[in-house]
mmCIF file with all atom_site columns, N, CA and C in Angstrom:
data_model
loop_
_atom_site.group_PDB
_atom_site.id
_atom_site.type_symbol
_atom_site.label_atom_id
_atom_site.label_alt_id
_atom_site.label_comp_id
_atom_site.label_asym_id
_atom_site.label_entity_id
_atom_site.label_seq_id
_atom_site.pdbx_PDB_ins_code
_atom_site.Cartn_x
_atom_site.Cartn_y
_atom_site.Cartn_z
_atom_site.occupancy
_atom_site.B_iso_or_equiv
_atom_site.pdbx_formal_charge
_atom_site.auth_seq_id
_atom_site.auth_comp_id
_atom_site.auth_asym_id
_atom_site.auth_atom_id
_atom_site.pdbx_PDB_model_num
ATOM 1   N N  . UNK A 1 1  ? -26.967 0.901  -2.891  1.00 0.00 ? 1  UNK A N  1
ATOM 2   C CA . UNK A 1 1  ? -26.255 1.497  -4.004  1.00 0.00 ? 1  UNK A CA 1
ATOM 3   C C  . UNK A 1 1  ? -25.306 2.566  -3.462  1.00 0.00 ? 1  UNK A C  1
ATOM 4   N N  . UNK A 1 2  ? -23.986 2.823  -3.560  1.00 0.00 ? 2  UNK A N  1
ATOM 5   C CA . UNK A 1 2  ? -23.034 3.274  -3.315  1.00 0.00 ? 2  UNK A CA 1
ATOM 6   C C  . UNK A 1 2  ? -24.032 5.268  -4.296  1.00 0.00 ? 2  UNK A C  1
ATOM 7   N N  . UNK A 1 3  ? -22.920 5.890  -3.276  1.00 0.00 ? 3  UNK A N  1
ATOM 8   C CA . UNK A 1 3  ? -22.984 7.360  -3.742  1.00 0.00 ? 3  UNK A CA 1
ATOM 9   C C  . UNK A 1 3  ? -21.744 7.510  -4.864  1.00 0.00 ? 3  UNK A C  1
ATOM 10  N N  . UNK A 1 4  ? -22.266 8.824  -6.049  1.00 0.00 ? 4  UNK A N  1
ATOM 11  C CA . UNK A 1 4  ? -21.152 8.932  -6.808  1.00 0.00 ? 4  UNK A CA 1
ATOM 12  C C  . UNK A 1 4  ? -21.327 10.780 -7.196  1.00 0.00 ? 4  UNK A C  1
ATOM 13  N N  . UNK A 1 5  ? -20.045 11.021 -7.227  1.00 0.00 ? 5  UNK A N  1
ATOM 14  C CA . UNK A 1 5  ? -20.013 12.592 -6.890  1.00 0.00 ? 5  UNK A CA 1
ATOM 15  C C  . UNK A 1 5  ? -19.619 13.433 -7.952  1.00 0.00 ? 5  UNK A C  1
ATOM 16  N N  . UNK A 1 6  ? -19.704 14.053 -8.536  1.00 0.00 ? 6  UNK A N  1
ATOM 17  C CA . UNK A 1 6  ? -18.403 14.784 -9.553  1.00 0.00 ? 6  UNK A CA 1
ATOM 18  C C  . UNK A 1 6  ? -18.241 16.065 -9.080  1.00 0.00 ? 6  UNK A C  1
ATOM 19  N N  . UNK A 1 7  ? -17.405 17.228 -9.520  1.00 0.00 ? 7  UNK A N  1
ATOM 20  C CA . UNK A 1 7  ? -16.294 18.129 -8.851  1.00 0.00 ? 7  UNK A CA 1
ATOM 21  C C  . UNK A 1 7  ? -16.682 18.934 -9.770  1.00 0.00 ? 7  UNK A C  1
ATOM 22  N N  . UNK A 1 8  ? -17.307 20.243 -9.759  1.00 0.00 ? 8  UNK A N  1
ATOM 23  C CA . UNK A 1 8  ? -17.311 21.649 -10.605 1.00 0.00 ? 8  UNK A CA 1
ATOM 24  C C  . UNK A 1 8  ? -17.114 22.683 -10.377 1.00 0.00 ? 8  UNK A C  1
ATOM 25  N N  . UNK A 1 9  ? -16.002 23.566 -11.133 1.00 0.00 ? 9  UNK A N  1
ATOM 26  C CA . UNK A 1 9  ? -15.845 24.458 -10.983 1.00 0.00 ? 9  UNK A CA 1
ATOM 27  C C  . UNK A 1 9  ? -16.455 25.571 -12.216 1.00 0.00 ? 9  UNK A C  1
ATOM 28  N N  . UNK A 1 10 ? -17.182 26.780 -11.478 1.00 0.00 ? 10 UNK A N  1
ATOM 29  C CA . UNK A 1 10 ? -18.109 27.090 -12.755 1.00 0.00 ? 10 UNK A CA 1
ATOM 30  C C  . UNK A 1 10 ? -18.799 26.633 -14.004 1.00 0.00 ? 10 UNK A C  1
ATOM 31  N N  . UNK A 1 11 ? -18.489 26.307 -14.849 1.00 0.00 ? 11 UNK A N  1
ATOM 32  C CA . UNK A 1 11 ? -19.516 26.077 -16.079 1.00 0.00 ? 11 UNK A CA 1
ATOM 33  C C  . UNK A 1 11 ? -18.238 24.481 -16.348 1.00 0.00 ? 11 UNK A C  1
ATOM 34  N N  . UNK A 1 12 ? -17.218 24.411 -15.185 1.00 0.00 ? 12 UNK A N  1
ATOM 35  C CA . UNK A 1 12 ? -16.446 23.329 -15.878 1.00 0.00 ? 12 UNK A CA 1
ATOM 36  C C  . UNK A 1 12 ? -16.440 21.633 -15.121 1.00 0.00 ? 12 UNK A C  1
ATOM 37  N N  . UNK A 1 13 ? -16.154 20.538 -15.517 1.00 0.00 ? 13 UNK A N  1
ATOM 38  C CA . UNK A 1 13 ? -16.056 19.632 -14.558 1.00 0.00 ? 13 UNK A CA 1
ATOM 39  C C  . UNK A 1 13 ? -14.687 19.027 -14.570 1.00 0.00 ? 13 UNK A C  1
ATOM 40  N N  . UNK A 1 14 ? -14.436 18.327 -13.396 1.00 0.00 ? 14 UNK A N  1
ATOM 41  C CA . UNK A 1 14 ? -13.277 17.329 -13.838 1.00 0.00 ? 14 UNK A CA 1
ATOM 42  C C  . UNK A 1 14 ? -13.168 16.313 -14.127 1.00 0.00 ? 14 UNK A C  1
ATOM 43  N N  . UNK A 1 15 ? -12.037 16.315 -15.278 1.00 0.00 ? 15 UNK A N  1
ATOM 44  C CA . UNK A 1 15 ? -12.321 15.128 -16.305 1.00 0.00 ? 15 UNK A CA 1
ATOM 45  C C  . UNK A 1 15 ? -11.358 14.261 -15.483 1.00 0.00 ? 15 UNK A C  1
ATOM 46  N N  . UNK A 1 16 ? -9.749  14.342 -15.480 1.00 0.00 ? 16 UNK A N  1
ATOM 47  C CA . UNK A 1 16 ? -9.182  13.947 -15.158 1.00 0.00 ? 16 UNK A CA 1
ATOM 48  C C  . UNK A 1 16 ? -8.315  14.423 -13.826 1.00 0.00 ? 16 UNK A C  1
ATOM 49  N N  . UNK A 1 17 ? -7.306  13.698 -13.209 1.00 0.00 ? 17 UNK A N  1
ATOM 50  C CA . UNK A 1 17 ? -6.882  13.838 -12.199 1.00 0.00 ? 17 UNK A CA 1
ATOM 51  C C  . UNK A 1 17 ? -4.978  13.638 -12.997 1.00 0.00 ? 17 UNK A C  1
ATOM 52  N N  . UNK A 1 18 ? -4.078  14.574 -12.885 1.00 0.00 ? 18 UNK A N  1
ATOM 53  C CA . UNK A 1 18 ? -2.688  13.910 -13.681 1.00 0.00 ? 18 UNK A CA 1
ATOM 54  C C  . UNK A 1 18 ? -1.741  14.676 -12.481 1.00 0.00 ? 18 UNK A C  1
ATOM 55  N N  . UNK A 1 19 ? -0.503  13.593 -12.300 1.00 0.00 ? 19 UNK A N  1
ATOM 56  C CA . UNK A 1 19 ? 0.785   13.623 -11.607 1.00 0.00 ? 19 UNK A CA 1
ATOM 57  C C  . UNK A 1 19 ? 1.258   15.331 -12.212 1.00 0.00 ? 19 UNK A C  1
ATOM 58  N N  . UNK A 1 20 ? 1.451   16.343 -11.368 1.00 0.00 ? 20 UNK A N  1
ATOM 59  C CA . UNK A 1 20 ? 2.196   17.024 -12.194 1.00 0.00 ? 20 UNK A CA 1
ATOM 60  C C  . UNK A 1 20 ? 3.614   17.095 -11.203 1.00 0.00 ? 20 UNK A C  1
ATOM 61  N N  . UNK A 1 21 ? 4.398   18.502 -11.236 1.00 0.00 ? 21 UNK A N  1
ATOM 62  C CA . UNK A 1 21 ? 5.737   18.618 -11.028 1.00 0.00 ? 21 UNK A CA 1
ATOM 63  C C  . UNK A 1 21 ? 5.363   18.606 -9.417  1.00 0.00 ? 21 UNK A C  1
ATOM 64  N N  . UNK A 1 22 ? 6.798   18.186 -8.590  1.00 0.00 ? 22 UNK A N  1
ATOM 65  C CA . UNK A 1 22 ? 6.562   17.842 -7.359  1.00 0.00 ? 22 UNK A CA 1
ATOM 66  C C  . UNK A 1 22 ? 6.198   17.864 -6.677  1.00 0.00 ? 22 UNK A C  1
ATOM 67  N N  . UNK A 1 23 ? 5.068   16.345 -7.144  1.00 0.00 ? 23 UNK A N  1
ATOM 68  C CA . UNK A 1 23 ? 4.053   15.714 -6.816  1.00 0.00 ? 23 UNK A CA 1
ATOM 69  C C  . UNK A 1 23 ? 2.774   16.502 -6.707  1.00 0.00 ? 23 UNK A C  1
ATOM 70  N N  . UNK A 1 24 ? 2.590   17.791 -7.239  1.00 0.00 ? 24 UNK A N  1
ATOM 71  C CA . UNK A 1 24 ? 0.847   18.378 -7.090  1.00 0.00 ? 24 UNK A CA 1
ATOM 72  C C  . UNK A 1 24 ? 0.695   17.713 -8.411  1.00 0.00 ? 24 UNK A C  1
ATOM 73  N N  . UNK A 1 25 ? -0.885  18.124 -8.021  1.00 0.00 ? 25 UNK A N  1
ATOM 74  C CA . UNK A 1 25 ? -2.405  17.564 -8.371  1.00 0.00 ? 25 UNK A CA 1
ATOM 75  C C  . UNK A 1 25 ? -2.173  17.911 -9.696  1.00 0.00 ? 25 UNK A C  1
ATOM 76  N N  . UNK A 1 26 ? -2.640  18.043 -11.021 1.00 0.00 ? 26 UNK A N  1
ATOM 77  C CA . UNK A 1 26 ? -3.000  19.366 -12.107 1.00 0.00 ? 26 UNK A CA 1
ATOM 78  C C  . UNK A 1 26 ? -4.534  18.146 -12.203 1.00 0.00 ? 26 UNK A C  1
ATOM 79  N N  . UNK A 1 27 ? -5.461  19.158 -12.565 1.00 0.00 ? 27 UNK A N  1
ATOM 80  C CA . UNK A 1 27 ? -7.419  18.803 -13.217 1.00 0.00 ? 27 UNK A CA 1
ATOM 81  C C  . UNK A 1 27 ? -7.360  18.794 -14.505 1.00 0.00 ? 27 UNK A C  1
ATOM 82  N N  . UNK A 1 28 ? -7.417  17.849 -15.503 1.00 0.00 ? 28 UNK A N  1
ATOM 83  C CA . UNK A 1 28 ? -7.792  18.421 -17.021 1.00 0.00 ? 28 UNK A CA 1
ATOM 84  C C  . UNK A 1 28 ? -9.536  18.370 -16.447 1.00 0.00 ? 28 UNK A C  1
ATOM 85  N N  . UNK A 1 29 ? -9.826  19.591 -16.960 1.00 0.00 ? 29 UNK A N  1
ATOM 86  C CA . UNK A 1 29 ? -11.672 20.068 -16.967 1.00 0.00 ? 29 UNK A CA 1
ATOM 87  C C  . UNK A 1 29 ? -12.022 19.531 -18.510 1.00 0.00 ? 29 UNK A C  1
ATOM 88  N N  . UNK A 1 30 ? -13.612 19.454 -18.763 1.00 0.00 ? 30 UNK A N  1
ATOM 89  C CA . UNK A 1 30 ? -14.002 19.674 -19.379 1.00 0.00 ? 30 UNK A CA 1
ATOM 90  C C  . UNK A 1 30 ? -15.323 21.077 -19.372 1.00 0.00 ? 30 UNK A C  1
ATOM 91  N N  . UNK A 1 31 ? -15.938 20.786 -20.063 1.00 0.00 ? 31 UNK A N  1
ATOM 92  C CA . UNK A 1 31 ? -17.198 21.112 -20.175 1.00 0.00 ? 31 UNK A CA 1
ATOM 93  C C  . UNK A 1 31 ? -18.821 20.701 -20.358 1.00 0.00 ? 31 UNK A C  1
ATOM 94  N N  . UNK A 1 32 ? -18.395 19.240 -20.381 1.00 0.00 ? 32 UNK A N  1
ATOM 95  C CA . UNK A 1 32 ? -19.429 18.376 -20.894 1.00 0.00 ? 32 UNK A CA 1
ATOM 96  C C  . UNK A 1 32 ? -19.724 17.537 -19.198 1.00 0.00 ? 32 UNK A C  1
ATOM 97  N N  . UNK A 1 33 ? -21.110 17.310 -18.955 1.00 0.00 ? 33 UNK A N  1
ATOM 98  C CA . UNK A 1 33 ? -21.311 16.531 -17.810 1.00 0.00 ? 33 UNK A CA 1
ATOM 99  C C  . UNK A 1 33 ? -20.684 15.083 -18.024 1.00 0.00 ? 33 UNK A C  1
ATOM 100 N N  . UNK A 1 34 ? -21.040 15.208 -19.036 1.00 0.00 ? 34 UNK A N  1
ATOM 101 C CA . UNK A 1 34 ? -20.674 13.327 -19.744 1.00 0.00 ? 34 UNK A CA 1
ATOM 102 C C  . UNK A 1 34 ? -19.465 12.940 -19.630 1.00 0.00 ? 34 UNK A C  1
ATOM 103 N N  . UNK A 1 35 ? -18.468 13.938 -19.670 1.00 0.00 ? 35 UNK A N  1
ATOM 104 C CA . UNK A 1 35 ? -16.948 13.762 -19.350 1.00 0.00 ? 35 UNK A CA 1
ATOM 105 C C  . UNK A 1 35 ? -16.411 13.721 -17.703 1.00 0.00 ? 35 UNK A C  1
ATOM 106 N N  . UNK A 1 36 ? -17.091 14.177 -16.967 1.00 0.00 ? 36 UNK A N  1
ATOM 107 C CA . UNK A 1 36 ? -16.768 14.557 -15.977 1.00 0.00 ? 36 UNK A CA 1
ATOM 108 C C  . UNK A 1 36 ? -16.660 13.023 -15.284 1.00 0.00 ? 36 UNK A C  1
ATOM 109 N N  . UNK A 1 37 ? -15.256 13.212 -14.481 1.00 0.00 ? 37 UNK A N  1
ATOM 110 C CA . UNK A 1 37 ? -14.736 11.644 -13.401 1.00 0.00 ? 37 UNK A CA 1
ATOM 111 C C  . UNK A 1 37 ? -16.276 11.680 -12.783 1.00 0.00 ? 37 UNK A C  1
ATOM 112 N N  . UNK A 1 38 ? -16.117 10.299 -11.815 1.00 0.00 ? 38 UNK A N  1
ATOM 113 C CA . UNK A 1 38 ? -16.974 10.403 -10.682 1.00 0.00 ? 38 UNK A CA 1
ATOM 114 C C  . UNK A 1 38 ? -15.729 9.634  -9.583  1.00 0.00 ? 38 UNK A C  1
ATOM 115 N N  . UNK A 1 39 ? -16.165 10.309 -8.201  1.00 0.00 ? 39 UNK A N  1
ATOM 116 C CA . UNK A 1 39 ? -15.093 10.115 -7.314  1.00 0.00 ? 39 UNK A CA 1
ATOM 117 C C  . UNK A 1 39 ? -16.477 9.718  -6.091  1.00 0.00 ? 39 UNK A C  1
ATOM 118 N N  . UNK A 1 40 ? -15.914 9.576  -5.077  1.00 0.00 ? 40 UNK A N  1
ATOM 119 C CA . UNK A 1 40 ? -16.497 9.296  -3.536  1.00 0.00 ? 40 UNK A CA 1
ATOM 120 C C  . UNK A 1 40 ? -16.283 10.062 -2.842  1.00 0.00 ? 40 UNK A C  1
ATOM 121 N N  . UNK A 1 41 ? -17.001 10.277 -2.253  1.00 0.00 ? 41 UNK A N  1
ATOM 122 C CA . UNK A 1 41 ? -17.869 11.703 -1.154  1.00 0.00 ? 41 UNK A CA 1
ATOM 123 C C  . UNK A 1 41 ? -16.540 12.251 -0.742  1.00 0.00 ? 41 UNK A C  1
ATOM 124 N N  . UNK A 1 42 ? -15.626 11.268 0.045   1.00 0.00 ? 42 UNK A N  1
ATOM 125 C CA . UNK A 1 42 ? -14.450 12.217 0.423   1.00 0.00 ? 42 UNK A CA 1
ATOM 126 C C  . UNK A 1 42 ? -13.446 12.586 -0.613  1.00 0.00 ? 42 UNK A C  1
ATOM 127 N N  . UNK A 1 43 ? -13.252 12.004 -1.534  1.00 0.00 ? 43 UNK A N  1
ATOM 128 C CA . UNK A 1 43 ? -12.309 12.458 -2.642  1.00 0.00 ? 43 UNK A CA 1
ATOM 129 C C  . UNK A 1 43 ? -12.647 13.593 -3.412  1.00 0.00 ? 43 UNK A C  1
ATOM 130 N N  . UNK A 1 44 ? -13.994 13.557 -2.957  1.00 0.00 ? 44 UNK A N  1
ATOM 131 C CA . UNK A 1 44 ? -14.340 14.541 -3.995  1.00 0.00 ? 44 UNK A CA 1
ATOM 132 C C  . UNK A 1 44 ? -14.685 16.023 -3.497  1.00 0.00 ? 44 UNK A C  1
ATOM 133 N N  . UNK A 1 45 ? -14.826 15.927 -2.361  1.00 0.00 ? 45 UNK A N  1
ATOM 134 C CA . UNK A 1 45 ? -14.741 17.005 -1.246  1.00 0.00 ? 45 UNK A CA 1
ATOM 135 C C  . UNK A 1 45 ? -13.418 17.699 -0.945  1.00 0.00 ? 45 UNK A C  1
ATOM 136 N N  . UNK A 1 46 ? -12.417 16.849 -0.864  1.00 0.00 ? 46 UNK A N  1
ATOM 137 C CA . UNK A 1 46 ? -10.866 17.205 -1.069  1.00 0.00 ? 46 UNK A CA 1
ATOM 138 C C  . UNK A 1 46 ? -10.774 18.180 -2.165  1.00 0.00 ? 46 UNK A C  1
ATOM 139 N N  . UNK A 1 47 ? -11.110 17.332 -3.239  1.00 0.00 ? 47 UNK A N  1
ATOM 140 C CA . UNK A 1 47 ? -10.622 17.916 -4.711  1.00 0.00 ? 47 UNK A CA 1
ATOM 141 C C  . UNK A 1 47 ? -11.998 19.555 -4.771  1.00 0.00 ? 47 UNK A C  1
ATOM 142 N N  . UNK A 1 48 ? -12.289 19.582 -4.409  1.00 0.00 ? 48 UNK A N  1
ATOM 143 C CA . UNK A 1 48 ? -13.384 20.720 -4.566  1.00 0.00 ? 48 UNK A CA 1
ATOM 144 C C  . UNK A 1 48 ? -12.430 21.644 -3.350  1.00 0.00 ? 48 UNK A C  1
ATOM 145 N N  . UNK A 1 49 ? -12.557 21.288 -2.727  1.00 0.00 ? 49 UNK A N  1
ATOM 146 C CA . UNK A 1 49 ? -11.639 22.432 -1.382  1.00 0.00 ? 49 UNK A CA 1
ATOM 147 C C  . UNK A 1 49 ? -10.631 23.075 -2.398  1.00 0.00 ? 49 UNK A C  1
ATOM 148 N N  . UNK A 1 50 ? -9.576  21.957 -2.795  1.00 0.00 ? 50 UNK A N  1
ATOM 149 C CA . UNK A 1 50 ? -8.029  22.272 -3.331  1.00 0.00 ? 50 UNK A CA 1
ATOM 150 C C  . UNK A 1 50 ? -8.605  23.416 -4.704  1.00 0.00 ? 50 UNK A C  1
ATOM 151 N N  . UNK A 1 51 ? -9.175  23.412 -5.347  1.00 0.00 ? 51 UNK A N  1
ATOM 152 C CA . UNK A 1 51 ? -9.595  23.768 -6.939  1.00 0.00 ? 51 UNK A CA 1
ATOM 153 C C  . UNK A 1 51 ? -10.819 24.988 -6.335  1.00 0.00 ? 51 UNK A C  1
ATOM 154 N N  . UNK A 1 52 ? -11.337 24.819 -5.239  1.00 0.00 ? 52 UNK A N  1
ATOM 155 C CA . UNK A 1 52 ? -12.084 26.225 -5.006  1.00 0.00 ? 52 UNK A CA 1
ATOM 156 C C  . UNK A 1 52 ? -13.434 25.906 -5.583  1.00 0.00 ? 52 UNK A C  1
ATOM 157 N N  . UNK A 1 53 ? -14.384 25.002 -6.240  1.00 0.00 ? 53 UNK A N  1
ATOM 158 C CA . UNK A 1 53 ? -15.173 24.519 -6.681  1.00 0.00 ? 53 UNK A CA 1
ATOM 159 C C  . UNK A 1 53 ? -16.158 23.858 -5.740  1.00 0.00 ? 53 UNK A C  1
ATOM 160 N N  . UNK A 1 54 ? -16.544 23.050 -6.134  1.00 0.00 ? 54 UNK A N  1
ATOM 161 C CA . UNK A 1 54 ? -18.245 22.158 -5.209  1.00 0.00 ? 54 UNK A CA 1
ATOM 162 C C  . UNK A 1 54 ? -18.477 21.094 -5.652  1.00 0.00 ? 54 UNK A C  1
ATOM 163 N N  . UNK A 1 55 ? -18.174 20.142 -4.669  1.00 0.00 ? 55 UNK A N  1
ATOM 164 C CA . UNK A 1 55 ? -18.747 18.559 -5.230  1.00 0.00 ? 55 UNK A CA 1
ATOM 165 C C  . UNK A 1 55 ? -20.295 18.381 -5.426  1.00 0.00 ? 55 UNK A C  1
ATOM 166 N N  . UNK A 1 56 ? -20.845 17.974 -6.454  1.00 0.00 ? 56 UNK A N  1
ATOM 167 C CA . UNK A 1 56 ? -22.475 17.777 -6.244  1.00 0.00 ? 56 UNK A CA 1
ATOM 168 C C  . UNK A 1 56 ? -22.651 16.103 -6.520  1.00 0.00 ? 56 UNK A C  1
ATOM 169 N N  . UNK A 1 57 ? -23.749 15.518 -5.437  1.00 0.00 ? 57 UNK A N  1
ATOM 170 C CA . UNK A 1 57 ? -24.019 13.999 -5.451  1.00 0.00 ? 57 UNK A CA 1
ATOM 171 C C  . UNK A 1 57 ? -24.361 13.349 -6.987  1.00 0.00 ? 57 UNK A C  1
ATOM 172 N N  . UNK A 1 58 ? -24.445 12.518 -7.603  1.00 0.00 ? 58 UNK A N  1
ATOM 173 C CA . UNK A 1 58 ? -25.103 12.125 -8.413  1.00 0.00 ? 58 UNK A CA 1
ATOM 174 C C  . UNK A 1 58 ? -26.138 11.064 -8.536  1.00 0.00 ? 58 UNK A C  1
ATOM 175 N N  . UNK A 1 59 ? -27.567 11.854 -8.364  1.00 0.00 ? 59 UNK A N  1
ATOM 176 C CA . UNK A 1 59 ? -28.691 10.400 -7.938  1.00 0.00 ? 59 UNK A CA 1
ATOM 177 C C  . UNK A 1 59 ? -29.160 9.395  -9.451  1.00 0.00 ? 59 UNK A C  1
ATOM 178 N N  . UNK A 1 60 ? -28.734 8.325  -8.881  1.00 0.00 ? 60 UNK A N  1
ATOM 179 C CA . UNK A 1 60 ? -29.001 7.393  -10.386 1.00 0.00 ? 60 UNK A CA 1
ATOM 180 C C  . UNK A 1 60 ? -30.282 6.834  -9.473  1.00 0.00 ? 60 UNK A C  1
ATOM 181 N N  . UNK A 1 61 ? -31.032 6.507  -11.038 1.00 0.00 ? 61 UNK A N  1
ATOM 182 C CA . UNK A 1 61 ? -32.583 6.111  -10.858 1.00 0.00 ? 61 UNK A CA 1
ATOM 183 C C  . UNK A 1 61 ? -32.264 4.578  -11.975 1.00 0.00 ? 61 UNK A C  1
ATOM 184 N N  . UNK A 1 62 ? -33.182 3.475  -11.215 1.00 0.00 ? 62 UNK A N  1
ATOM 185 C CA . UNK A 1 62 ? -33.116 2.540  -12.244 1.00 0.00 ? 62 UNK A CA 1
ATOM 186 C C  . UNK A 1 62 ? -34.058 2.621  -13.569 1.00 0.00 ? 62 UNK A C  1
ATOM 187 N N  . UNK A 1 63 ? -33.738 2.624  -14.342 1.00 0.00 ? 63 UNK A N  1
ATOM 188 C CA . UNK A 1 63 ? -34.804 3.149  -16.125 1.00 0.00 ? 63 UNK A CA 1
ATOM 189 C C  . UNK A 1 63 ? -35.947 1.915  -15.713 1.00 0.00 ? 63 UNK A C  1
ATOM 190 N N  . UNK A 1 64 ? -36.626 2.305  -16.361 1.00 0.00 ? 64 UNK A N  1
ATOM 191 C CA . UNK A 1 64 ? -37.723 0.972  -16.366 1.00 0.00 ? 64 UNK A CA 1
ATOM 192 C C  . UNK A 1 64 ? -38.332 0.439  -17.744 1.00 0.00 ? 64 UNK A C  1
#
C-alpha cells in the first residue's frame, strides 16, 4: 500500500494547490481534516518547507 501525506500549517490544512502570478504556488487551506489534499512523501515535504508547516503520514487501516 502506497504512503499518503497531507501538509499543516497550525490548526490549518491544504486543500488546494492554484497557479498564481508568475508562476508561484498560492495554498487555499482549510480547516477541516476531511478537506485536506493528500500528496506523496516528496511533494509534500516541498510544500511544507515552502509554507513553513509539517507534512504528517497518513496510516490507513483496512475496516473489518
Amino acid at each position: 500500500m502506497e504512503d499518503f501525506y497531507i501538509v499543516r500549517l497550525g490548526n490549518l490544512y491544504v486543500e488546494k494547490l492554484v497557479d498564481g502570478f508568475a508562476e508561484q504556488k498560492t495554498y487555499s487551506m482549510t480547516n477541516y481534516i476531511s478537506g485536506a489534499r493528500i500528496f506523496g512523501d516528496d511533494f509534500s515535504k516541498k510544500i511544507a518547507e515552502e509554507i513553513g508547516g509539517k507534512a504528517y503520514k497518513i496510516n490507513l487501516e483496512e475496516a473489518e
